[in-house]
PDB file of C-alpha atoms in Angstrom:
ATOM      1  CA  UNK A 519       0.000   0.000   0.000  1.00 93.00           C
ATOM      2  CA  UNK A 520       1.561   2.996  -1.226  1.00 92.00           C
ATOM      3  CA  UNK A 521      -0.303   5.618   1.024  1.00 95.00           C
ATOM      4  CA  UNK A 522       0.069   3.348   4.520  1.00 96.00           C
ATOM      5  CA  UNK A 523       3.280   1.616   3.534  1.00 96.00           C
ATOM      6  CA  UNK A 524       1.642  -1.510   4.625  1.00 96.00           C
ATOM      7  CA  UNK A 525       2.785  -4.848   2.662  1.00 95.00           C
ATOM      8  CA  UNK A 526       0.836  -8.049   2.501  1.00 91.00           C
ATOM      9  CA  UNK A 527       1.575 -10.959   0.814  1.00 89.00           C
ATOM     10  CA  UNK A 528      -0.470 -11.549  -2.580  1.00 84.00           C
ATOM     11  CA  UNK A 529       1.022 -14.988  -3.408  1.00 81.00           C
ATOM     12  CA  UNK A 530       3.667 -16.906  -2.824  1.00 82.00           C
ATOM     13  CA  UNK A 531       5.985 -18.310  -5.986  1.00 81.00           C
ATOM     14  CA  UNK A 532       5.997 -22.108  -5.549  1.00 82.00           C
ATOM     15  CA  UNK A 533       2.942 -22.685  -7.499  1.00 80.00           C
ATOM     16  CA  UNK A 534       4.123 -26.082  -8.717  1.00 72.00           C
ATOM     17  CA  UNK A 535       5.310 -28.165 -11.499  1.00 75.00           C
ATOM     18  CA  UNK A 536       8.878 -28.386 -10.250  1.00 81.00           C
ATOM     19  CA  UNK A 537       8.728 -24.575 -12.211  1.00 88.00           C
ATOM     20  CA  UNK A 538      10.096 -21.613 -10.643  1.00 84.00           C
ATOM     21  CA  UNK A 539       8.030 -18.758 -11.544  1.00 90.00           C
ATOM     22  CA  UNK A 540       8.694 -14.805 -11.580  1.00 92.00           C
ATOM     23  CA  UNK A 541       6.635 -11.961 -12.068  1.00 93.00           C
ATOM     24  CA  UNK A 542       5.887 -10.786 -15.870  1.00 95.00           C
ATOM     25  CA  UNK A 543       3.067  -8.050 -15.819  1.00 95.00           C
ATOM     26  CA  UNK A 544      -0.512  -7.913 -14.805  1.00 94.00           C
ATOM     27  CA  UNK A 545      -4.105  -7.126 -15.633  1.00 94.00           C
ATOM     28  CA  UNK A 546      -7.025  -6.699 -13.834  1.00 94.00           C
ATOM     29  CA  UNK A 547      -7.453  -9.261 -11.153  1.00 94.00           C
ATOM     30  CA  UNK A 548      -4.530 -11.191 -12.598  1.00 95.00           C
ATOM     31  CA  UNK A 549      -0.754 -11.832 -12.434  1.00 95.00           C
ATOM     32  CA  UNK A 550       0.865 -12.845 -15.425  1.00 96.00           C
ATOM     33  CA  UNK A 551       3.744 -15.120 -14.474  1.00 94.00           C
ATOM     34  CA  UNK A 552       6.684 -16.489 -16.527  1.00 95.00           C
ATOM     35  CA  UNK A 553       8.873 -20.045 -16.111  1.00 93.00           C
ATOM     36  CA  UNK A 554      11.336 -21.948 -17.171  1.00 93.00           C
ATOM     37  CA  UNK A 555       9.812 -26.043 -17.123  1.00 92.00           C
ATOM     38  CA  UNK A 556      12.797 -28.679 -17.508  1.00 91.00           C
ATOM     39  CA  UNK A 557      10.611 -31.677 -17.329  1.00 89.00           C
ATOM     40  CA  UNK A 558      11.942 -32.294 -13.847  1.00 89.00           C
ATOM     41  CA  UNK A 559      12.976 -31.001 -10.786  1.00 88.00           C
ATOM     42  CA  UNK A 560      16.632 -28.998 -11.095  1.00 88.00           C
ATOM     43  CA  UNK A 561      19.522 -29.754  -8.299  1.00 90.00           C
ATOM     44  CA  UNK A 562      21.299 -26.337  -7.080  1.00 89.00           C
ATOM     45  CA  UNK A 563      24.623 -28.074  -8.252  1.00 92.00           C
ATOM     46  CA  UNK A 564      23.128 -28.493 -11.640  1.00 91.00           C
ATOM     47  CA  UNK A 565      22.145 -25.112 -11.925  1.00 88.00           C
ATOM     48  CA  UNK A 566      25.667 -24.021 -11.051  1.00 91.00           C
ATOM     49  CA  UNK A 567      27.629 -25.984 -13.656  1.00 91.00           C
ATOM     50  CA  UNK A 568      27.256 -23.724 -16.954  1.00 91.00           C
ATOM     51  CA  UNK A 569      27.641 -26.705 -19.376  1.00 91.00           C
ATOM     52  CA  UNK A 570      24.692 -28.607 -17.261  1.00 93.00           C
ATOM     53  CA  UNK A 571      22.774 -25.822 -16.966  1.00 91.00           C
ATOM     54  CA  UNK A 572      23.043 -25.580 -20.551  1.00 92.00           C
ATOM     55  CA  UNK A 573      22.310 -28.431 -21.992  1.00 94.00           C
ATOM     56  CA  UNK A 574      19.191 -28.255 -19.398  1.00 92.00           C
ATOM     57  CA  UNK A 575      17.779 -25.340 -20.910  1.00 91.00           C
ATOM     58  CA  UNK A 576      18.230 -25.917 -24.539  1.00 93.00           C
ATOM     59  CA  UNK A 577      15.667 -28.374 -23.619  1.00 93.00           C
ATOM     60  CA  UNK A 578      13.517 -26.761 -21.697  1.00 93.00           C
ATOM     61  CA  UNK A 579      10.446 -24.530 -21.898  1.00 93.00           C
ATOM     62  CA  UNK A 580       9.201 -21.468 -21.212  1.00 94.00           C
ATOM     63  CA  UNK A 581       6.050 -20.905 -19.883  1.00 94.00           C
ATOM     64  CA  UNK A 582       3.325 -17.916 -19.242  1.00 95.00           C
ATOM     65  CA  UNK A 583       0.693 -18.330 -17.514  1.00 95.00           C
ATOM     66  CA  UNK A 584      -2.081 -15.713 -15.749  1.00 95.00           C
ATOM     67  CA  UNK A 585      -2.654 -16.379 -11.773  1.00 94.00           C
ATOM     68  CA  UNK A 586      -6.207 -15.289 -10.838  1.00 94.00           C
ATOM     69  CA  UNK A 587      -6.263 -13.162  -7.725  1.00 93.00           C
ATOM     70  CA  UNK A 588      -9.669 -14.334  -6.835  1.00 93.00           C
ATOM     71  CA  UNK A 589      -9.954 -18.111  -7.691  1.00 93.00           C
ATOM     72  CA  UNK A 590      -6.621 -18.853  -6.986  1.00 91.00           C
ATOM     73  CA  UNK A 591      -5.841 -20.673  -9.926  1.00 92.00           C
ATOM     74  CA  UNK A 592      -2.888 -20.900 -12.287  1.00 92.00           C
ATOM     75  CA  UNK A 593      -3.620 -21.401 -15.761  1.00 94.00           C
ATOM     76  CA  UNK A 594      -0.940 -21.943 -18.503  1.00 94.00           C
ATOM     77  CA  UNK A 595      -1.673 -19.536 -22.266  1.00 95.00           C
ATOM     78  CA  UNK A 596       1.447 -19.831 -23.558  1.00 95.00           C
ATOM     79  CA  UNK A 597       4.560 -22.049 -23.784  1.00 92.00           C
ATOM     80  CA  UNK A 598       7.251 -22.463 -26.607  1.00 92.00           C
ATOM     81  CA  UNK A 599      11.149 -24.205 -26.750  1.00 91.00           C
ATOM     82  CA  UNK A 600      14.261 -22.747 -25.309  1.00 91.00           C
ATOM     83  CA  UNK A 601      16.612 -23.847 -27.813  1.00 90.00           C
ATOM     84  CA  UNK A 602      15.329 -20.997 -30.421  1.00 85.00           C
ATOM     85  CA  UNK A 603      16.347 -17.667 -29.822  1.00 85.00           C
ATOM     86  CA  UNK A 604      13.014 -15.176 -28.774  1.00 88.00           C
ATOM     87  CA  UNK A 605      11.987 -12.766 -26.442  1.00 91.00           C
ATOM     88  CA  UNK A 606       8.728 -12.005 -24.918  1.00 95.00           C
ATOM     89  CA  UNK A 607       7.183  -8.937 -22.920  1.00 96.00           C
ATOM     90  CA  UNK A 608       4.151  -8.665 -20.997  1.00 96.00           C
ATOM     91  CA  UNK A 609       1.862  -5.622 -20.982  1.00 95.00           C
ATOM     92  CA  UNK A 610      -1.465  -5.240 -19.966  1.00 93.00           C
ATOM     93  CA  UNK A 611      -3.890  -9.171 -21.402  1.00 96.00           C
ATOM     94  CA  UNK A 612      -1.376  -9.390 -24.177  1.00 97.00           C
ATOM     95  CA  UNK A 613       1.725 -11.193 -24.432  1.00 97.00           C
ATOM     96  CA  UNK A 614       4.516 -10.160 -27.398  1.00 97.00           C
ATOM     97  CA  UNK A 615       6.396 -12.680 -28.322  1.00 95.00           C
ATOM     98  CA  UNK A 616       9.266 -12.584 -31.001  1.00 91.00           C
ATOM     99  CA  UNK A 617      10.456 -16.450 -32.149  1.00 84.00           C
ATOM    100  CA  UNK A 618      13.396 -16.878 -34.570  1.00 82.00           C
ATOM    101  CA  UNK A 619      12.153 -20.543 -34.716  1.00 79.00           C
ATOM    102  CA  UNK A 620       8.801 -19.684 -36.366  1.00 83.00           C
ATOM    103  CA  UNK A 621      10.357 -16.763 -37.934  1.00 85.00           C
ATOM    104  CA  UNK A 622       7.332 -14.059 -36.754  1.00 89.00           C
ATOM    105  CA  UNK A 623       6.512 -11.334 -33.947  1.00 93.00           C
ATOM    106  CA  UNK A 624       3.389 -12.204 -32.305  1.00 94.00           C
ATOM    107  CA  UNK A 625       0.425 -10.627 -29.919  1.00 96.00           C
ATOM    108  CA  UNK A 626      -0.999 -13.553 -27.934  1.00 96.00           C
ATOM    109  CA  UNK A 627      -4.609 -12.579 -25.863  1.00 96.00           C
ATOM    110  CA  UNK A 628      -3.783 -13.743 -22.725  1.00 96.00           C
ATOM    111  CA  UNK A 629      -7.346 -13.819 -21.729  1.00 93.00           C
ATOM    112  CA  UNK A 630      -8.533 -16.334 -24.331  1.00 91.00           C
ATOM    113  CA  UNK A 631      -4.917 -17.640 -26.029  1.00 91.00           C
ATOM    114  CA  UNK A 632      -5.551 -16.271 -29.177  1.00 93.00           C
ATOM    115  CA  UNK A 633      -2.879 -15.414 -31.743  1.00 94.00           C
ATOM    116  CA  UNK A 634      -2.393 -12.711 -34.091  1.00 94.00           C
ATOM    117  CA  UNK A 635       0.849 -12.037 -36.530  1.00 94.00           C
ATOM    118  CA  UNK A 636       2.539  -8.790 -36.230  1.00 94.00           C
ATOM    119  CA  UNK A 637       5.393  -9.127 -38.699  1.00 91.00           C
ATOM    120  CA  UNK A 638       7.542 -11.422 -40.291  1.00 87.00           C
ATOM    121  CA  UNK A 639      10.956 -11.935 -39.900  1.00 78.00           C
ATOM    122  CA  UNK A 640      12.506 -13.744 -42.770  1.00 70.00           C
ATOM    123  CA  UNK A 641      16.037 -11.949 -42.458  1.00 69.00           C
ATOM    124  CA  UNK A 642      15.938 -10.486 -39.074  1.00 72.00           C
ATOM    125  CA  UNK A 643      15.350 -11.626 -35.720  1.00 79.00           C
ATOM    126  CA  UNK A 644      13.501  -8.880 -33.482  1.00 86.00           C
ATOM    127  CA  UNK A 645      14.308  -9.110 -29.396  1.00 90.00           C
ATOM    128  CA  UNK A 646      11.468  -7.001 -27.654  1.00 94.00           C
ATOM    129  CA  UNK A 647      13.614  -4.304 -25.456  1.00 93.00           C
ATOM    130  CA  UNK A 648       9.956  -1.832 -24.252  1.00 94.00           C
ATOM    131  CA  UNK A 649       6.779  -0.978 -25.280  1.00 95.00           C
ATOM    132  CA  UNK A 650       6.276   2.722 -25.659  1.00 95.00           C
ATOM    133  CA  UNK A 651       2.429   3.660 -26.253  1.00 92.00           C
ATOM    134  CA  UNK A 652       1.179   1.158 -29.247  1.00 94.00           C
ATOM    135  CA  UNK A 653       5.297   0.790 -30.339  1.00 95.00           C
ATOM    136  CA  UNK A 654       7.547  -2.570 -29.240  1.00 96.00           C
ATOM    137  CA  UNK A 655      11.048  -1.347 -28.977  1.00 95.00           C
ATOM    138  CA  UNK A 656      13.096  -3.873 -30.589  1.00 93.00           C
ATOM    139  CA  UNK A 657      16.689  -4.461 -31.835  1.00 90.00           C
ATOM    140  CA  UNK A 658      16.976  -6.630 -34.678  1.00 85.00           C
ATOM    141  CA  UNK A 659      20.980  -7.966 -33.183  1.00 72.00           C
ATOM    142  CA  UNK A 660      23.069  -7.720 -29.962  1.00 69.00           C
ATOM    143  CA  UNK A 661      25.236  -5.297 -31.410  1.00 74.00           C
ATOM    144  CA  UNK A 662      22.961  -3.016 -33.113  1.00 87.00           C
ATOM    145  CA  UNK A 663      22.548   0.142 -30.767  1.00 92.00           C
ATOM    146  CA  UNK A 664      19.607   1.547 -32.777  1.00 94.00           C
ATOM    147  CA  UNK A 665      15.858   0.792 -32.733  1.00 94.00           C
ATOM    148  CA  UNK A 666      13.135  -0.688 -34.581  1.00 93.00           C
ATOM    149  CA  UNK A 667       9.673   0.181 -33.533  1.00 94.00           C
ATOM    150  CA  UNK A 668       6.647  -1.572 -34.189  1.00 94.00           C
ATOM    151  CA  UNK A 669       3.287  -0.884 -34.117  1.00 95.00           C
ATOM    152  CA  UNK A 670       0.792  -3.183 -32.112  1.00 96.00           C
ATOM    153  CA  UNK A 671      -1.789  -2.704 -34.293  1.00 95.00           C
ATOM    154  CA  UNK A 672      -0.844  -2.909 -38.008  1.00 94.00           C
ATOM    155  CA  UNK A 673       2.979  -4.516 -37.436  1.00 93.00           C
ATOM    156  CA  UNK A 674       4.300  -1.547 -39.212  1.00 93.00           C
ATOM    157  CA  UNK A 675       8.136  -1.522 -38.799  1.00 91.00           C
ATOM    158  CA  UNK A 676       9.771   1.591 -38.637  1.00 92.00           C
ATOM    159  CA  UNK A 677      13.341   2.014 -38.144  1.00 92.00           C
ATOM    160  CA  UNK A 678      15.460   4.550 -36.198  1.00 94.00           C
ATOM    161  CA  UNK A 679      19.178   5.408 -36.427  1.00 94.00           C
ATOM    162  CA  UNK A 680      19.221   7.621 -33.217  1.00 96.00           C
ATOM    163  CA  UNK A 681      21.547   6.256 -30.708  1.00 95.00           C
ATOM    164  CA  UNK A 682      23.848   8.289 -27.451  1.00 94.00           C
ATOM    165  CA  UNK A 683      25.594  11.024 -29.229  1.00 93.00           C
ATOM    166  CA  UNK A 684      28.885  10.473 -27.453  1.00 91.00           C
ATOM    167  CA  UNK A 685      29.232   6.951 -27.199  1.00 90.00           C
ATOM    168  CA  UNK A 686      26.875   5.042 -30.242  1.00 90.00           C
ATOM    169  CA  UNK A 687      25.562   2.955 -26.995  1.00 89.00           C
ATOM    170  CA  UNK A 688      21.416   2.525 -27.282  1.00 94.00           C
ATOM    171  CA  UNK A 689      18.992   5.323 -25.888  1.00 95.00           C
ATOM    172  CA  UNK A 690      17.814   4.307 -22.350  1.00 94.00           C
ATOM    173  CA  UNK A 691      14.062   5.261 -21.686  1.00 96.00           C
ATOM    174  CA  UNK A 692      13.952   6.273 -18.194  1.00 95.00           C
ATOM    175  CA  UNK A 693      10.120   7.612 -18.223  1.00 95.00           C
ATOM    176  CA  UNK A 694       6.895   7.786 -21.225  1.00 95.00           C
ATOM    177  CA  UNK A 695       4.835  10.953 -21.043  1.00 94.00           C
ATOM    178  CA  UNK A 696       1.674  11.493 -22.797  1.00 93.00           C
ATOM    179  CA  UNK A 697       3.314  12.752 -26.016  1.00 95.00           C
ATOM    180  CA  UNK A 698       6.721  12.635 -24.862  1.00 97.00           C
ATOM    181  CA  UNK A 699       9.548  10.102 -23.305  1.00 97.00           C
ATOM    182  CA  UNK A 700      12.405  11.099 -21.180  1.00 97.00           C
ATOM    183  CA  UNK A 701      16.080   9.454 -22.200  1.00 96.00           C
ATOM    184  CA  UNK A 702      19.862   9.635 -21.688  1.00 95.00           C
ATOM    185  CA  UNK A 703      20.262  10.767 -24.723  1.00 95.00           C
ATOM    186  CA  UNK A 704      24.157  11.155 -24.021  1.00 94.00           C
ATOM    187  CA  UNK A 705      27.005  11.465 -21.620  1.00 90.00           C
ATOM    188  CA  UNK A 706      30.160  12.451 -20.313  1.00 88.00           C
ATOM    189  CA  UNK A 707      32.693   9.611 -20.568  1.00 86.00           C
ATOM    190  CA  UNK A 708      36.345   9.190 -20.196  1.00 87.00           C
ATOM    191  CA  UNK A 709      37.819   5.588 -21.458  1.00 85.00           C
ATOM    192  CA  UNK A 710      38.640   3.168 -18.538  1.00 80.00           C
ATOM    193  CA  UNK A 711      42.399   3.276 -17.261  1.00 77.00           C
ATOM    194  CA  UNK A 712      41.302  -0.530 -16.629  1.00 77.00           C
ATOM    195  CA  UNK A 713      39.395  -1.749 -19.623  1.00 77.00           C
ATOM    196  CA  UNK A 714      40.129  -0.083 -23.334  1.00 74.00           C
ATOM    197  CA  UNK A 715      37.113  -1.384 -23.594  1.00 75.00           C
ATOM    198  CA  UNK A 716      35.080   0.384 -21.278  1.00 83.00           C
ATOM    199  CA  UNK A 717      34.265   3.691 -20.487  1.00 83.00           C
ATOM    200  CA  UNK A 718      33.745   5.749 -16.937  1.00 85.00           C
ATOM    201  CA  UNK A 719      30.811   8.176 -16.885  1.00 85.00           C
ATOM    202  CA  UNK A 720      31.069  10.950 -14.996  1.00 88.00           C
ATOM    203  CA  UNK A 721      28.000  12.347 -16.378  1.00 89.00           C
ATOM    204  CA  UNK A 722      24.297  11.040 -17.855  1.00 91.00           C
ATOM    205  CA  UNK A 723      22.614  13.512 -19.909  1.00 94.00           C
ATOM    206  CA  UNK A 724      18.772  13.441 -20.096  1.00 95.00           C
ATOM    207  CA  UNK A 725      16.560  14.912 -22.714  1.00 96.00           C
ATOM    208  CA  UNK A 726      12.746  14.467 -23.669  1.00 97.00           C
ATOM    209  CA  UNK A 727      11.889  13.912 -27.447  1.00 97.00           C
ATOM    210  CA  UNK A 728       8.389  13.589 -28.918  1.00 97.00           C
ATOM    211  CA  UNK A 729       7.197  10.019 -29.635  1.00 95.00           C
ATOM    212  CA  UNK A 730       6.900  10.930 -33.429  1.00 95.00           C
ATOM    213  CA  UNK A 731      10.527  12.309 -33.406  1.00 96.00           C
ATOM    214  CA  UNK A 732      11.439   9.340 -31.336  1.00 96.00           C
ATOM    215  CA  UNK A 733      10.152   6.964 -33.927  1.00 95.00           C
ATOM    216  CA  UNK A 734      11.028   8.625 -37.312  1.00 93.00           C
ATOM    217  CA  UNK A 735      14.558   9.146 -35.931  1.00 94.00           C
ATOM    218  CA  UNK A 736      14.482  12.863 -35.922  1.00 95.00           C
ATOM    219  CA  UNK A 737      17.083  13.807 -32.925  1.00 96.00           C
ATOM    220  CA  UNK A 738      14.185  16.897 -31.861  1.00 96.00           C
ATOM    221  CA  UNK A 739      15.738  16.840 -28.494  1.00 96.00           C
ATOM    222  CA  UNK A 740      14.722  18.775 -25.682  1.00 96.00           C
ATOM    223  CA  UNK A 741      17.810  18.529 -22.798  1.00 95.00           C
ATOM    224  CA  UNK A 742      17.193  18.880 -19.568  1.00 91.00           C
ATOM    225  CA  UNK A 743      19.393  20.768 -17.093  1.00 90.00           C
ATOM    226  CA  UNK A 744      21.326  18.595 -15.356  1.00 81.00           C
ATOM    227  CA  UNK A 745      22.198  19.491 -11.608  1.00 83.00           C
ATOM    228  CA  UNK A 746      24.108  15.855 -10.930  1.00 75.00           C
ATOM    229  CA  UNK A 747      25.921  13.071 -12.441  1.00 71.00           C
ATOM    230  CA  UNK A 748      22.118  11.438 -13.130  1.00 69.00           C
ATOM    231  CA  UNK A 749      23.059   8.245 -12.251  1.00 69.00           C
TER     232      UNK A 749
END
Protein backbone atom coordinates (compact mmCIF):
# COMPACT_ATOMS: atom_id res chain seq x y z
CA UNK A 1 0.00 0.00 0.00
CA UNK A 2 1.56 3.00 -1.23
CA UNK A 3 -0.30 5.62 1.02
CA UNK A 4 0.07 3.35 4.52
CA UNK A 5 3.28 1.62 3.53
CA UNK A 6 1.64 -1.51 4.62
CA UNK A 7 2.79 -4.85 2.66
CA UNK A 8 0.84 -8.05 2.50
CA UNK A 9 1.58 -10.96 0.81
CA UNK A 10 -0.47 -11.55 -2.58
CA UNK A 11 1.02 -14.99 -3.41
CA UNK A 12 3.67 -16.91 -2.82
CA UNK A 13 5.99 -18.31 -5.99
CA UNK A 14 6.00 -22.11 -5.55
CA UNK A 15 2.94 -22.68 -7.50
CA UNK A 16 4.12 -26.08 -8.72
CA UNK A 17 5.31 -28.16 -11.50
CA UNK A 18 8.88 -28.39 -10.25
CA UNK A 19 8.73 -24.57 -12.21
CA UNK A 20 10.10 -21.61 -10.64
CA UNK A 21 8.03 -18.76 -11.54
CA UNK A 22 8.69 -14.80 -11.58
CA UNK A 23 6.64 -11.96 -12.07
CA UNK A 24 5.89 -10.79 -15.87
CA UNK A 25 3.07 -8.05 -15.82
CA UNK A 26 -0.51 -7.91 -14.81
CA UNK A 27 -4.10 -7.13 -15.63
CA UNK A 28 -7.03 -6.70 -13.83
CA UNK A 29 -7.45 -9.26 -11.15
CA UNK A 30 -4.53 -11.19 -12.60
CA UNK A 31 -0.75 -11.83 -12.43
CA UNK A 32 0.86 -12.85 -15.42
CA UNK A 33 3.74 -15.12 -14.47
CA UNK A 34 6.68 -16.49 -16.53
CA UNK A 35 8.87 -20.05 -16.11
CA UNK A 36 11.34 -21.95 -17.17
CA UNK A 37 9.81 -26.04 -17.12
CA UNK A 38 12.80 -28.68 -17.51
CA UNK A 39 10.61 -31.68 -17.33
CA UNK A 40 11.94 -32.29 -13.85
CA UNK A 41 12.98 -31.00 -10.79
CA UNK A 42 16.63 -29.00 -11.10
CA UNK A 43 19.52 -29.75 -8.30
CA UNK A 44 21.30 -26.34 -7.08
CA UNK A 45 24.62 -28.07 -8.25
CA UNK A 46 23.13 -28.49 -11.64
CA UNK A 47 22.15 -25.11 -11.93
CA UNK A 48 25.67 -24.02 -11.05
CA UNK A 49 27.63 -25.98 -13.66
CA UNK A 50 27.26 -23.72 -16.95
CA UNK A 51 27.64 -26.70 -19.38
CA UNK A 52 24.69 -28.61 -17.26
CA UNK A 53 22.77 -25.82 -16.97
CA UNK A 54 23.04 -25.58 -20.55
CA UNK A 55 22.31 -28.43 -21.99
CA UNK A 56 19.19 -28.26 -19.40
CA UNK A 57 17.78 -25.34 -20.91
CA UNK A 58 18.23 -25.92 -24.54
CA UNK A 59 15.67 -28.37 -23.62
CA UNK A 60 13.52 -26.76 -21.70
CA UNK A 61 10.45 -24.53 -21.90
CA UNK A 62 9.20 -21.47 -21.21
CA UNK A 63 6.05 -20.91 -19.88
CA UNK A 64 3.32 -17.92 -19.24
CA UNK A 65 0.69 -18.33 -17.51
CA UNK A 66 -2.08 -15.71 -15.75
CA UNK A 67 -2.65 -16.38 -11.77
CA UNK A 68 -6.21 -15.29 -10.84
CA UNK A 69 -6.26 -13.16 -7.72
CA UNK A 70 -9.67 -14.33 -6.84
CA UNK A 71 -9.95 -18.11 -7.69
CA UNK A 72 -6.62 -18.85 -6.99
CA UNK A 73 -5.84 -20.67 -9.93
CA UNK A 74 -2.89 -20.90 -12.29
CA UNK A 75 -3.62 -21.40 -15.76
CA UNK A 76 -0.94 -21.94 -18.50
CA UNK A 77 -1.67 -19.54 -22.27
CA UNK A 78 1.45 -19.83 -23.56
CA UNK A 79 4.56 -22.05 -23.78
CA UNK A 80 7.25 -22.46 -26.61
CA UNK A 81 11.15 -24.20 -26.75
CA UNK A 82 14.26 -22.75 -25.31
CA UNK A 83 16.61 -23.85 -27.81
CA UNK A 84 15.33 -21.00 -30.42
CA UNK A 85 16.35 -17.67 -29.82
CA UNK A 86 13.01 -15.18 -28.77
CA UNK A 87 11.99 -12.77 -26.44
CA UNK A 88 8.73 -12.01 -24.92
CA UNK A 89 7.18 -8.94 -22.92
CA UNK A 90 4.15 -8.67 -21.00
CA UNK A 91 1.86 -5.62 -20.98
CA UNK A 92 -1.46 -5.24 -19.97
CA UNK A 93 -3.89 -9.17 -21.40
CA UNK A 94 -1.38 -9.39 -24.18
CA UNK A 95 1.72 -11.19 -24.43
CA UNK A 96 4.52 -10.16 -27.40
CA UNK A 97 6.40 -12.68 -28.32
CA UNK A 98 9.27 -12.58 -31.00
CA UNK A 99 10.46 -16.45 -32.15
CA UNK A 100 13.40 -16.88 -34.57
CA UNK A 101 12.15 -20.54 -34.72
CA UNK A 102 8.80 -19.68 -36.37
CA UNK A 103 10.36 -16.76 -37.93
CA UNK A 104 7.33 -14.06 -36.75
CA UNK A 105 6.51 -11.33 -33.95
CA UNK A 106 3.39 -12.20 -32.30
CA UNK A 107 0.43 -10.63 -29.92
CA UNK A 108 -1.00 -13.55 -27.93
CA UNK A 109 -4.61 -12.58 -25.86
CA UNK A 110 -3.78 -13.74 -22.72
CA UNK A 111 -7.35 -13.82 -21.73
CA UNK A 112 -8.53 -16.33 -24.33
CA UNK A 113 -4.92 -17.64 -26.03
CA UNK A 114 -5.55 -16.27 -29.18
CA UNK A 115 -2.88 -15.41 -31.74
CA UNK A 116 -2.39 -12.71 -34.09
CA UNK A 117 0.85 -12.04 -36.53
CA UNK A 118 2.54 -8.79 -36.23
CA UNK A 119 5.39 -9.13 -38.70
CA UNK A 120 7.54 -11.42 -40.29
CA UNK A 121 10.96 -11.94 -39.90
CA UNK A 122 12.51 -13.74 -42.77
CA UNK A 123 16.04 -11.95 -42.46
CA UNK A 124 15.94 -10.49 -39.07
CA UNK A 125 15.35 -11.63 -35.72
CA UNK A 126 13.50 -8.88 -33.48
CA UNK A 127 14.31 -9.11 -29.40
CA UNK A 128 11.47 -7.00 -27.65
CA UNK A 129 13.61 -4.30 -25.46
CA UNK A 130 9.96 -1.83 -24.25
CA UNK A 131 6.78 -0.98 -25.28
CA UNK A 132 6.28 2.72 -25.66
CA UNK A 133 2.43 3.66 -26.25
CA UNK A 134 1.18 1.16 -29.25
CA UNK A 135 5.30 0.79 -30.34
CA UNK A 136 7.55 -2.57 -29.24
CA UNK A 137 11.05 -1.35 -28.98
CA UNK A 138 13.10 -3.87 -30.59
CA UNK A 139 16.69 -4.46 -31.83
CA UNK A 140 16.98 -6.63 -34.68
CA UNK A 141 20.98 -7.97 -33.18
CA UNK A 142 23.07 -7.72 -29.96
CA UNK A 143 25.24 -5.30 -31.41
CA UNK A 144 22.96 -3.02 -33.11
CA UNK A 145 22.55 0.14 -30.77
CA UNK A 146 19.61 1.55 -32.78
CA UNK A 147 15.86 0.79 -32.73
CA UNK A 148 13.13 -0.69 -34.58
CA UNK A 149 9.67 0.18 -33.53
CA UNK A 150 6.65 -1.57 -34.19
CA UNK A 151 3.29 -0.88 -34.12
CA UNK A 152 0.79 -3.18 -32.11
CA UNK A 153 -1.79 -2.70 -34.29
CA UNK A 154 -0.84 -2.91 -38.01
CA UNK A 155 2.98 -4.52 -37.44
CA UNK A 156 4.30 -1.55 -39.21
CA UNK A 157 8.14 -1.52 -38.80
CA UNK A 158 9.77 1.59 -38.64
CA UNK A 159 13.34 2.01 -38.14
CA UNK A 160 15.46 4.55 -36.20
CA UNK A 161 19.18 5.41 -36.43
CA UNK A 162 19.22 7.62 -33.22
CA UNK A 163 21.55 6.26 -30.71
CA UNK A 164 23.85 8.29 -27.45
CA UNK A 165 25.59 11.02 -29.23
CA UNK A 166 28.89 10.47 -27.45
CA UNK A 167 29.23 6.95 -27.20
CA UNK A 168 26.87 5.04 -30.24
CA UNK A 169 25.56 2.96 -26.99
CA UNK A 170 21.42 2.52 -27.28
CA UNK A 171 18.99 5.32 -25.89
CA UNK A 172 17.81 4.31 -22.35
CA UNK A 173 14.06 5.26 -21.69
CA UNK A 174 13.95 6.27 -18.19
CA UNK A 175 10.12 7.61 -18.22
CA UNK A 176 6.90 7.79 -21.23
CA UNK A 177 4.84 10.95 -21.04
CA UNK A 178 1.67 11.49 -22.80
CA UNK A 179 3.31 12.75 -26.02
CA UNK A 180 6.72 12.64 -24.86
CA UNK A 181 9.55 10.10 -23.30
CA UNK A 182 12.40 11.10 -21.18
CA UNK A 183 16.08 9.45 -22.20
CA UNK A 184 19.86 9.63 -21.69
CA UNK A 185 20.26 10.77 -24.72
CA UNK A 186 24.16 11.16 -24.02
CA UNK A 187 27.00 11.46 -21.62
CA UNK A 188 30.16 12.45 -20.31
CA UNK A 189 32.69 9.61 -20.57
CA UNK A 190 36.35 9.19 -20.20
CA UNK A 191 37.82 5.59 -21.46
CA UNK A 192 38.64 3.17 -18.54
CA UNK A 193 42.40 3.28 -17.26
CA UNK A 194 41.30 -0.53 -16.63
CA UNK A 195 39.39 -1.75 -19.62
CA UNK A 196 40.13 -0.08 -23.33
CA UNK A 197 37.11 -1.38 -23.59
CA UNK A 198 35.08 0.38 -21.28
CA UNK A 199 34.27 3.69 -20.49
CA UNK A 200 33.74 5.75 -16.94
CA UNK A 201 30.81 8.18 -16.88
CA UNK A 202 31.07 10.95 -15.00
CA UNK A 203 28.00 12.35 -16.38
CA UNK A 204 24.30 11.04 -17.86
CA UNK A 205 22.61 13.51 -19.91
CA UNK A 206 18.77 13.44 -20.10
CA UNK A 207 16.56 14.91 -22.71
CA UNK A 208 12.75 14.47 -23.67
CA UNK A 209 11.89 13.91 -27.45
CA UNK A 210 8.39 13.59 -28.92
CA UNK A 211 7.20 10.02 -29.63
CA UNK A 212 6.90 10.93 -33.43
CA UNK A 213 10.53 12.31 -33.41
CA UNK A 214 11.44 9.34 -31.34
CA UNK A 215 10.15 6.96 -33.93
CA UNK A 216 11.03 8.62 -37.31
CA UNK A 217 14.56 9.15 -35.93
CA UNK A 218 14.48 12.86 -35.92
CA UNK A 219 17.08 13.81 -32.93
CA UNK A 220 14.19 16.90 -31.86
CA UNK A 221 15.74 16.84 -28.49
CA UNK A 222 14.72 18.77 -25.68
CA UNK A 223 17.81 18.53 -22.80
CA UNK A 224 17.19 18.88 -19.57
CA UNK A 225 19.39 20.77 -17.09
CA UNK A 226 21.33 18.59 -15.36
CA UNK A 227 22.20 19.49 -11.61
CA UNK A 228 24.11 15.85 -10.93
CA UNK A 229 25.92 13.07 -12.44
CA UNK A 230 22.12 11.44 -13.13
CA UNK A 231 23.06 8.24 -12.25
Amino acid sequence: DLGTGEEREVCGLDLGGNISWQLAGCYGRSLVMEGTDYGREISREEMLDDNVWRDLYLNSEEIFAVFDLDSRQLTEKYRMPNRNDSSALAEGNQLYISDEGEGVLKAVDLRDGSERILCRQENDFFRIWYIIGDKLCCKNKDTDATFYYVDIHTGEISHSALVNKSLGWSLEFRAVLDSEVLVIYDCEALPSELNEDAYDILQYKYALISKEDLFSGNANYRPIQMTGNGM
